[in-house]
mmCIF file with all atom_site columns, N, CA and C in Angstrom:
data_model
loop_
_atom_site.group_PDB
_atom_site.id
_atom_site.type_symbol
_atom_site.label_atom_id
_atom_site.label_alt_id
_atom_site.label_comp_id
_atom_site.label_asym_id
_atom_site.label_entity_id
_atom_site.label_seq_id
_atom_site.pdbx_PDB_ins_code
_atom_site.Cartn_x
_atom_site.Cartn_y
_atom_site.Cartn_z
_atom_site.occupancy
_atom_site.B_iso_or_equiv
_atom_site.pdbx_formal_charge
_atom_site.auth_seq_id
_atom_site.auth_comp_id
_atom_site.auth_asym_id
_atom_site.auth_atom_id
_atom_site.pdbx_PDB_model_num
ATOM 1   N N  . UNK T 1 1  ? 157.344 73.526  151.530 1.00 0.00 ? 30 UNK T N  1
ATOM 2   C CA . UNK T 1 1  ? 156.973 74.015  152.703 1.00 0.00 ? 30 UNK T CA 1
ATOM 3   C C  . UNK T 1 1  ? 155.627 74.032  152.906 1.00 0.00 ? 30 UNK T C  1
ATOM 4   N N  . UNK T 1 2  ? 155.144 74.309  154.023 1.00 0.00 ? 31 UNK T N  1
ATOM 5   C CA . UNK T 1 2  ? 153.689 74.222  154.530 1.00 0.00 ? 31 UNK T CA 1
ATOM 6   C C  . UNK T 1 2  ? 153.029 75.497  154.147 1.00 0.00 ? 31 UNK T C  1
ATOM 7   N N  . UNK T 1 3  ? 152.317 75.888  155.366 1.00 0.00 ? 32 UNK T N  1
ATOM 8   C CA . UNK T 1 3  ? 151.510 76.980  155.439 1.00 0.00 ? 32 UNK T CA 1
ATOM 9   C C  . UNK T 1 3  ? 152.468 77.979  155.616 1.00 0.00 ? 32 UNK T C  1
ATOM 10  N N  . UNK T 1 4  ? 153.366 78.394  156.404 1.00 0.00 ? 33 UNK T N  1
ATOM 11  C CA . UNK T 1 4  ? 154.163 79.038  156.652 1.00 0.00 ? 33 UNK T CA 1
ATOM 12  C C  . UNK T 1 4  ? 155.711 78.774  156.596 1.00 0.00 ? 33 UNK T C  1
ATOM 13  N N  . UNK T 1 5  ? 156.589 79.495  156.162 1.00 0.00 ? 34 UNK T N  1
ATOM 14  C CA . UNK T 1 5  ? 157.856 79.372  155.953 1.00 0.00 ? 34 UNK T CA 1
ATOM 15  C C  . UNK T 1 5  ? 158.394 80.829  156.174 1.00 0.00 ? 34 UNK T C  1
ATOM 16  N N  . UNK T 1 6  ? 158.618 81.183  157.150 1.00 0.00 ? 35 UNK T N  1
ATOM 17  C CA . UNK T 1 6  ? 159.015 82.606  157.526 1.00 0.00 ? 35 UNK T CA 1
ATOM 18  C C  . UNK T 1 6  ? 160.590 82.535  157.835 1.00 0.00 ? 35 UNK T C  1
ATOM 19  N N  . UNK T 1 7  ? 161.320 83.151  158.207 1.00 0.00 ? 36 UNK T N  1
ATOM 20  C CA . UNK T 1 7  ? 162.737 83.652  158.331 1.00 0.00 ? 36 UNK T CA 1
ATOM 21  C C  . UNK T 1 7  ? 163.724 82.313  158.615 1.00 0.00 ? 36 UNK T C  1
ATOM 22  N N  . UNK T 1 8  ? 163.221 81.535  159.798 1.00 0.00 ? 37 UNK T N  1
ATOM 23  C CA . UNK T 1 8  ? 163.919 79.928  160.192 1.00 0.00 ? 37 UNK T CA 1
ATOM 24  C C  . UNK T 1 8  ? 163.631 78.864  159.343 1.00 0.00 ? 37 UNK T C  1
ATOM 25  N N  . UNK T 1 9  ? 162.470 78.848  158.669 1.00 0.00 ? 38 UNK T N  1
ATOM 26  C CA . UNK T 1 9  ? 162.104 77.911  157.832 1.00 0.00 ? 38 UNK T CA 1
ATOM 27  C C  . UNK T 1 9  ? 162.543 78.034  156.559 1.00 0.00 ? 38 UNK T C  1
ATOM 28  N N  . UNK T 1 10 ? 162.763 79.099  156.081 1.00 0.00 ? 39 UNK T N  1
ATOM 29  C CA . UNK T 1 10 ? 163.479 79.148  154.959 1.00 0.00 ? 39 UNK T CA 1
ATOM 30  C C  . UNK T 1 10 ? 164.839 79.274  155.139 1.00 0.00 ? 39 UNK T C  1
ATOM 31  N N  . UNK T 1 11 ? 165.412 79.624  156.133 1.00 0.00 ? 40 UNK T N  1
ATOM 32  C CA . UNK T 1 11 ? 166.848 79.387  156.329 1.00 0.00 ? 40 UNK T CA 1
ATOM 33  C C  . UNK T 1 11 ? 167.162 77.955  156.199 1.00 0.00 ? 40 UNK T C  1
ATOM 34  N N  . UNK T 1 12 ? 166.236 77.106  156.944 1.00 0.00 ? 41 UNK T N  1
ATOM 35  C CA . UNK T 1 12 ? 166.787 75.631  156.949 1.00 0.00 ? 41 UNK T CA 1
ATOM 36  C C  . UNK T 1 12 ? 166.726 74.730  155.677 1.00 0.00 ? 41 UNK T C  1
ATOM 37  N N  . UNK T 1 13 ? 165.951 75.247  154.854 1.00 0.00 ? 42 UNK T N  1
ATOM 38  C CA . UNK T 1 13 ? 165.930 74.913  153.690 1.00 0.00 ? 42 UNK T CA 1
ATOM 39  C C  . UNK T 1 13 ? 166.944 75.393  152.449 1.00 0.00 ? 42 UNK T C  1
ATOM 40  N N  . UNK T 1 14 ? 167.884 76.116  152.762 1.00 0.00 ? 43 UNK T N  1
ATOM 41  C CA . UNK T 1 14 ? 168.646 76.920  151.818 1.00 0.00 ? 43 UNK T CA 1
ATOM 42  C C  . UNK T 1 14 ? 170.114 76.085  151.307 1.00 0.00 ? 43 UNK T C  1
ATOM 43  N N  . UNK T 1 15 ? 170.191 74.958  152.102 1.00 0.00 ? 44 UNK T N  1
ATOM 44  C CA . UNK T 1 15 ? 171.051 74.255  151.620 1.00 0.00 ? 44 UNK T CA 1
ATOM 45  C C  . UNK T 1 15 ? 170.498 73.092  150.394 1.00 0.00 ? 44 UNK T C  1
ATOM 46  N N  . UNK T 1 16 ? 169.348 73.044  150.252 1.00 0.00 ? 45 UNK T N  1
ATOM 47  C CA . UNK T 1 16 ? 168.776 72.104  149.377 1.00 0.00 ? 45 UNK T CA 1
ATOM 48  C C  . UNK T 1 16 ? 169.059 72.958  147.940 1.00 0.00 ? 45 UNK T C  1
ATOM 49  N N  . UNK T 1 17 ? 169.134 71.988  146.850 1.00 0.00 ? 46 UNK T N  1
ATOM 50  C CA . UNK T 1 17 ? 169.457 72.337  145.171 1.00 0.00 ? 46 UNK T CA 1
ATOM 51  C C  . UNK T 1 17 ? 168.227 72.854  145.000 1.00 0.00 ? 46 UNK T C  1
ATOM 52  N N  . UNK T 1 18 ? 166.764 72.775  145.142 1.00 0.00 ? 47 UNK T N  1
ATOM 53  C CA . UNK T 1 18 ? 165.561 73.294  145.061 1.00 0.00 ? 47 UNK T CA 1
ATOM 54  C C  . UNK T 1 18 ? 164.806 73.179  146.370 1.00 0.00 ? 47 UNK T C  1
ATOM 55  N N  . UNK T 1 19 ? 164.061 74.517  146.359 1.00 0.00 ? 48 UNK T N  1
ATOM 56  C CA . UNK T 1 19 ? 162.987 74.559  147.157 1.00 0.00 ? 48 UNK T CA 1
ATOM 57  C C  . UNK T 1 19 ? 161.422 74.481  146.620 1.00 0.00 ? 48 UNK T C  1
ATOM 58  N N  . UNK T 1 20 ? 160.831 73.741  147.243 1.00 0.00 ? 49 UNK T N  1
ATOM 59  C CA . UNK T 1 20 ? 159.131 73.969  146.756 1.00 0.00 ? 49 UNK T CA 1
ATOM 60  C C  . UNK T 1 20 ? 158.343 74.151  147.706 1.00 0.00 ? 49 UNK T C  1
ATOM 61  N N  . UNK T 1 21 ? 157.346 74.875  147.429 1.00 0.00 ? 50 UNK T N  1
ATOM 62  C CA . UNK T 1 21 ? 156.378 75.765  148.390 1.00 0.00 ? 50 UNK T CA 1
ATOM 63  C C  . UNK T 1 21 ? 155.165 75.693  147.573 1.00 0.00 ? 50 UNK T C  1
ATOM 64  N N  . UNK T 1 22 ? 154.174 75.392  148.536 1.00 0.00 ? 51 UNK T N  1
ATOM 65  C CA . UNK T 1 22 ? 152.755 75.481  147.921 1.00 0.00 ? 51 UNK T CA 1
ATOM 66  C C  . UNK T 1 22 ? 152.459 76.923  147.486 1.00 0.00 ? 51 UNK T C  1
ATOM 67  N N  . UNK T 1 23 ? 151.473 77.331  146.604 1.00 0.00 ? 52 UNK T N  1
ATOM 68  C CA . UNK T 1 23 ? 151.208 78.608  145.933 1.00 0.00 ? 52 UNK T CA 1
ATOM 69  C C  . UNK T 1 23 ? 150.624 79.499  146.972 1.00 0.00 ? 52 UNK T C  1
ATOM 70  N N  . UNK T 1 24 ? 150.133 78.927  147.956 1.00 0.00 ? 53 UNK T N  1
ATOM 71  C CA . UNK T 1 24 ? 149.808 79.548  149.146 1.00 0.00 ? 53 UNK T CA 1
ATOM 72  C C  . UNK T 1 24 ? 150.592 79.872  150.291 1.00 0.00 ? 53 UNK T C  1
ATOM 73  N N  . UNK T 1 25 ? 151.824 79.331  150.346 1.00 0.00 ? 54 UNK T N  1
ATOM 74  C CA . UNK T 1 25 ? 152.848 79.299  151.554 1.00 0.00 ? 54 UNK T CA 1
ATOM 75  C C  . UNK T 1 25 ? 153.265 80.837  151.473 1.00 0.00 ? 54 UNK T C  1
ATOM 76  N N  . UNK T 1 26 ? 153.078 81.169  152.984 1.00 0.00 ? 55 UNK T N  1
ATOM 77  C CA . UNK T 1 26 ? 153.668 82.650  153.399 1.00 0.00 ? 55 UNK T CA 1
ATOM 78  C C  . UNK T 1 26 ? 155.247 82.505  153.428 1.00 0.00 ? 55 UNK T C  1
ATOM 79  N N  . UNK T 1 27 ? 156.062 83.116  152.704 1.00 0.00 ? 56 UNK T N  1
ATOM 80  C CA . UNK T 1 27 ? 157.435 83.008  153.200 1.00 0.00 ? 56 UNK T CA 1
ATOM 81  C C  . UNK T 1 27 ? 158.158 84.226  153.483 1.00 0.00 ? 56 UNK T C  1
ATOM 82  N N  . UNK T 1 28 ? 159.053 84.044  154.152 1.00 0.00 ? 57 UNK T N  1
ATOM 83  C CA . UNK T 1 28 ? 159.594 85.267  154.683 1.00 0.00 ? 57 UNK T CA 1
ATOM 84  C C  . UNK T 1 28 ? 161.180 85.106  154.630 1.00 0.00 ? 57 UNK T C  1
ATOM 85  N N  . UNK T 1 29 ? 161.784 86.744  154.364 1.00 0.00 ? 58 UNK T N  1
ATOM 86  C CA . UNK T 1 29 ? 163.270 86.647  154.082 1.00 0.00 ? 58 UNK T CA 1
ATOM 87  C C  . UNK T 1 29 ? 164.098 85.787  155.164 1.00 0.00 ? 58 UNK T C  1
ATOM 88  N N  . UNK T 1 30 ? 165.349 85.941  154.782 1.00 0.00 ? 59 UNK T N  1
ATOM 89  C CA . UNK T 1 30 ? 166.322 85.623  156.005 1.00 0.00 ? 59 UNK T CA 1
ATOM 90  C C  . UNK T 1 30 ? 166.937 87.329  156.149 1.00 0.00 ? 59 UNK T C  1
ATOM 91  N N  . UNK T 1 31 ? 167.051 87.143  157.799 1.00 0.00 ? 60 UNK T N  1
ATOM 92  C CA . UNK T 1 31 ? 167.195 88.595  158.246 1.00 0.00 ? 60 UNK T CA 1
ATOM 93  C C  . UNK T 1 31 ? 168.762 88.821  157.974 1.00 0.00 ? 60 UNK T C  1
ATOM 94  N N  . UNK T 1 32 ? 168.736 89.949  157.686 1.00 0.00 ? 61 UNK T N  1
ATOM 95  C CA . UNK T 1 32 ? 170.503 90.473  157.540 1.00 0.00 ? 61 UNK T CA 1
ATOM 96  C C  . UNK T 1 32 ? 170.758 91.624  158.465 1.00 0.00 ? 61 UNK T C  1
ATOM 97  N N  . UNK T 1 33 ? 172.100 91.540  158.642 1.00 0.00 ? 62 UNK T N  1
ATOM 98  C CA . UNK T 1 33 ? 172.188 92.735  159.501 1.00 0.00 ? 62 UNK T CA 1
ATOM 99  C C  . UNK T 1 33 ? 173.799 93.190  159.024 1.00 0.00 ? 62 UNK T C  1
ATOM 100 N N  . UNK T 1 34 ? 174.024 94.533  159.422 1.00 0.00 ? 63 UNK T N  1
ATOM 101 C CA . UNK T 1 34 ? 175.435 94.895  159.173 1.00 0.00 ? 63 UNK T CA 1
ATOM 102 C C  . UNK T 1 34 ? 176.101 95.553  160.239 1.00 0.00 ? 63 UNK T C  1
ATOM 103 N N  . UNK T 1 35 ? 177.583 95.889  160.300 1.00 0.00 ? 64 UNK T N  1
ATOM 104 C CA . UNK T 1 35 ? 178.298 96.442  161.395 1.00 0.00 ? 64 UNK T CA 1
ATOM 105 C C  . UNK T 1 35 ? 178.757 97.556  160.951 1.00 0.00 ? 64 UNK T C  1
ATOM 106 N N  . UNK T 1 36 ? 178.472 98.650  161.340 1.00 0.00 ? 65 UNK T N  1
ATOM 107 C CA . UNK T 1 36 ? 179.312 99.875  160.788 1.00 0.00 ? 65 UNK T CA 1
ATOM 108 C C  . UNK T 1 36 ? 179.915 100.472 162.190 1.00 0.00 ? 65 UNK T C  1
ATOM 109 N N  . UNK T 1 37 ? 181.047 100.856 161.940 1.00 0.00 ? 66 UNK T N  1
ATOM 110 C CA . UNK T 1 37 ? 181.823 101.450 163.021 1.00 0.00 ? 66 UNK T CA 1
ATOM 111 C C  . UNK T 1 37 ? 180.818 102.889 163.550 1.00 0.00 ? 66 UNK T C  1
ATOM 112 N N  . UNK T 1 38 ? 180.865 103.113 164.867 1.00 0.00 ? 67 UNK T N  1
ATOM 113 C CA . UNK T 1 38 ? 180.326 104.402 165.148 1.00 0.00 ? 67 UNK T CA 1
ATOM 114 C C  . UNK T 1 38 ? 181.178 105.420 165.170 1.00 0.00 ? 67 UNK T C  1
ATOM 115 N N  . UNK T 1 39 ? 180.885 106.508 164.668 1.00 0.00 ? 68 UNK T N  1
ATOM 116 C CA . UNK T 1 39 ? 181.709 107.818 164.432 1.00 0.00 ? 68 UNK T CA 1
ATOM 117 C C  . UNK T 1 39 ? 180.958 108.956 164.311 1.00 0.00 ? 68 UNK T C  1
ATOM 118 N N  . UNK T 1 40 ? 179.421 108.997 165.056 1.00 0.00 ? 69 UNK T N  1
ATOM 119 C CA . UNK T 1 40 ? 178.595 109.732 165.456 1.00 0.00 ? 69 UNK T CA 1
ATOM 120 C C  . UNK T 1 40 ? 179.047 110.865 165.953 1.00 0.00 ? 69 UNK T C  1
ATOM 121 N N  . UNK T 1 41 ? 179.609 110.891 166.995 1.00 0.00 ? 70 UNK T N  1
ATOM 122 C CA . UNK T 1 41 ? 180.288 112.022 167.883 1.00 0.00 ? 70 UNK T CA 1
ATOM 123 C C  . UNK T 1 41 ? 181.127 112.632 167.342 1.00 0.00 ? 70 UNK T C  1
ATOM 124 N N  . UNK T 1 42 ? 182.088 112.033 166.563 1.00 0.00 ? 71 UNK T N  1
ATOM 125 C CA . UNK T 1 42 ? 183.176 113.012 165.854 1.00 0.00 ? 71 UNK T CA 1
ATOM 126 C C  . UNK T 1 42 ? 182.462 113.828 164.518 1.00 0.00 ? 71 UNK T C  1
ATOM 127 N N  . UNK T 1 43 ? 181.504 113.133 163.931 1.00 0.00 ? 72 UNK T N  1
ATOM 128 C CA . UNK T 1 43 ? 180.941 113.921 162.673 1.00 0.00 ? 72 UNK T CA 1
ATOM 129 C C  . UNK T 1 43 ? 180.052 114.965 163.179 1.00 0.00 ? 72 UNK T C  1
ATOM 130 N N  . UNK T 1 44 ? 179.242 114.699 164.205 1.00 0.00 ? 73 UNK T N  1
ATOM 131 C CA . UNK T 1 44 ? 178.367 115.513 165.081 1.00 0.00 ? 73 UNK T CA 1
ATOM 132 C C  . UNK T 1 44 ? 179.139 116.928 165.470 1.00 0.00 ? 73 UNK T C  1
ATOM 133 N N  . UNK T 1 45 ? 180.166 116.541 165.944 1.00 0.00 ? 74 UNK T N  1
ATOM 134 C CA . UNK T 1 45 ? 180.822 117.579 166.930 1.00 0.00 ? 74 UNK T CA 1
ATOM 135 C C  . UNK T 1 45 ? 181.866 118.262 165.875 1.00 0.00 ? 74 UNK T C  1
ATOM 136 N N  . UNK T 1 46 ? 182.313 117.868 164.579 1.00 0.00 ? 75 UNK T N  1
ATOM 137 C CA . UNK T 1 46 ? 183.232 118.455 163.864 1.00 0.00 ? 75 UNK T CA 1
ATOM 138 C C  . UNK T 1 46 ? 182.755 119.195 162.696 1.00 0.00 ? 75 UNK T C  1
ATOM 139 N N  . UNK T 1 47 ? 181.652 117.891 162.505 1.00 0.00 ? 76 UNK T N  1
ATOM 140 C CA . UNK T 1 47 ? 181.222 118.633 160.785 1.00 0.00 ? 76 UNK T CA 1
ATOM 141 C C  . UNK T 1 47 ? 179.533 118.916 160.561 1.00 0.00 ? 76 UNK T C  1
ATOM 142 N N  . UNK T 1 48 ? 179.006 118.454 162.139 1.00 0.00 ? 77 UNK T N  1
ATOM 143 C CA . UNK T 1 48 ? 177.597 118.887 162.327 1.00 0.00 ? 77 UNK T CA 1
ATOM 144 C C  . UNK T 1 48 ? 176.810 117.931 161.521 1.00 0.00 ? 77 UNK T C  1
ATOM 145 N N  . UNK T 1 49 ? 177.321 116.656 161.075 1.00 0.00 ? 78 UNK T N  1
ATOM 146 C CA . UNK T 1 49 ? 176.236 115.533 160.689 1.00 0.00 ? 78 UNK T CA 1
ATOM 147 C C  . UNK T 1 49 ? 176.039 114.725 161.691 1.00 0.00 ? 78 UNK T C  1
ATOM 148 N N  . UNK T 1 50 ? 174.308 114.234 161.422 1.00 0.00 ? 79 UNK T N  1
ATOM 149 C CA . UNK T 1 50 ? 173.730 113.847 162.761 1.00 0.00 ? 79 UNK T CA 1
ATOM 150 C C  . UNK T 1 50 ? 173.291 112.253 161.618 1.00 0.00 ? 79 UNK T C  1
ATOM 151 N N  . UNK T 1 51 ? 172.782 111.685 162.352 1.00 0.00 ? 80 UNK T N  1
ATOM 152 C CA . UNK T 1 51 ? 172.173 110.112 161.837 1.00 0.00 ? 80 UNK T CA 1
ATOM 153 C C  . UNK T 1 51 ? 171.002 109.639 162.322 1.00 0.00 ? 80 UNK T C  1
ATOM 154 N N  . UNK T 1 52 ? 170.141 109.077 161.776 1.00 0.00 ? 81 UNK T N  1
ATOM 155 C CA . UNK T 1 52 ? 168.882 108.558 162.175 1.00 0.00 ? 81 UNK T CA 1
ATOM 156 C C  . UNK T 1 52 ? 169.295 107.061 161.954 1.00 0.00 ? 81 UNK T C  1
ATOM 157 N N  . UNK T 1 53 ? 168.625 106.152 162.876 1.00 0.00 ? 82 UNK T N  1
ATOM 158 C CA . UNK T 1 53 ? 168.677 104.856 162.571 1.00 0.00 ? 82 UNK T CA 1
ATOM 159 C C  . UNK T 1 53 ? 167.836 104.158 162.280 1.00 0.00 ? 82 UNK T C  1
ATOM 160 N N  . UNK T 1 54 ? 167.894 103.235 161.101 1.00 0.00 ? 83 UNK T N  1
ATOM 161 C CA . UNK T 1 54 ? 166.592 102.420 160.672 1.00 0.00 ? 83 UNK T CA 1
ATOM 162 C C  . UNK T 1 54 ? 167.000 100.988 160.717 1.00 0.00 ? 83 UNK T C  1
ATOM 163 N N  . UNK T 1 55 ? 165.687 100.507 161.451 1.00 0.00 ? 84 UNK T N  1
ATOM 164 C CA . UNK T 1 55 ? 165.928 98.890  161.913 1.00 0.00 ? 84 UNK T CA 1
ATOM 165 C C  . UNK T 1 55 ? 164.537 98.159  161.468 1.00 0.00 ? 84 UNK T C  1
ATOM 166 N N  . UNK T 1 56 ? 164.965 97.133  160.552 1.00 0.00 ? 85 UNK T N  1
ATOM 167 C CA . UNK T 1 56 ? 163.491 96.521  160.279 1.00 0.00 ? 85 UNK T CA 1
ATOM 168 C C  . UNK T 1 56 ? 163.565 95.052  160.702 1.00 0.00 ? 85 UNK T C  1
#
C-alpha cells in the first residue's frame, strides 16, 4: 500500500494472504452496515420507547 489505503484500497487487498504497508500508510476500515426491522412506531405508541439513529 502507498500513501493512503482507505476503505476501497484496503478492500481490494483483502483476498491476499498478506497485506504490506509502509509505516506511514494511512489505512481505513472497510464500511459495515446492518439492517434492522423498523418497529419504532409500534414501540413508541404502545410502550413509549423512542430511538436515536447513529451513522458513521
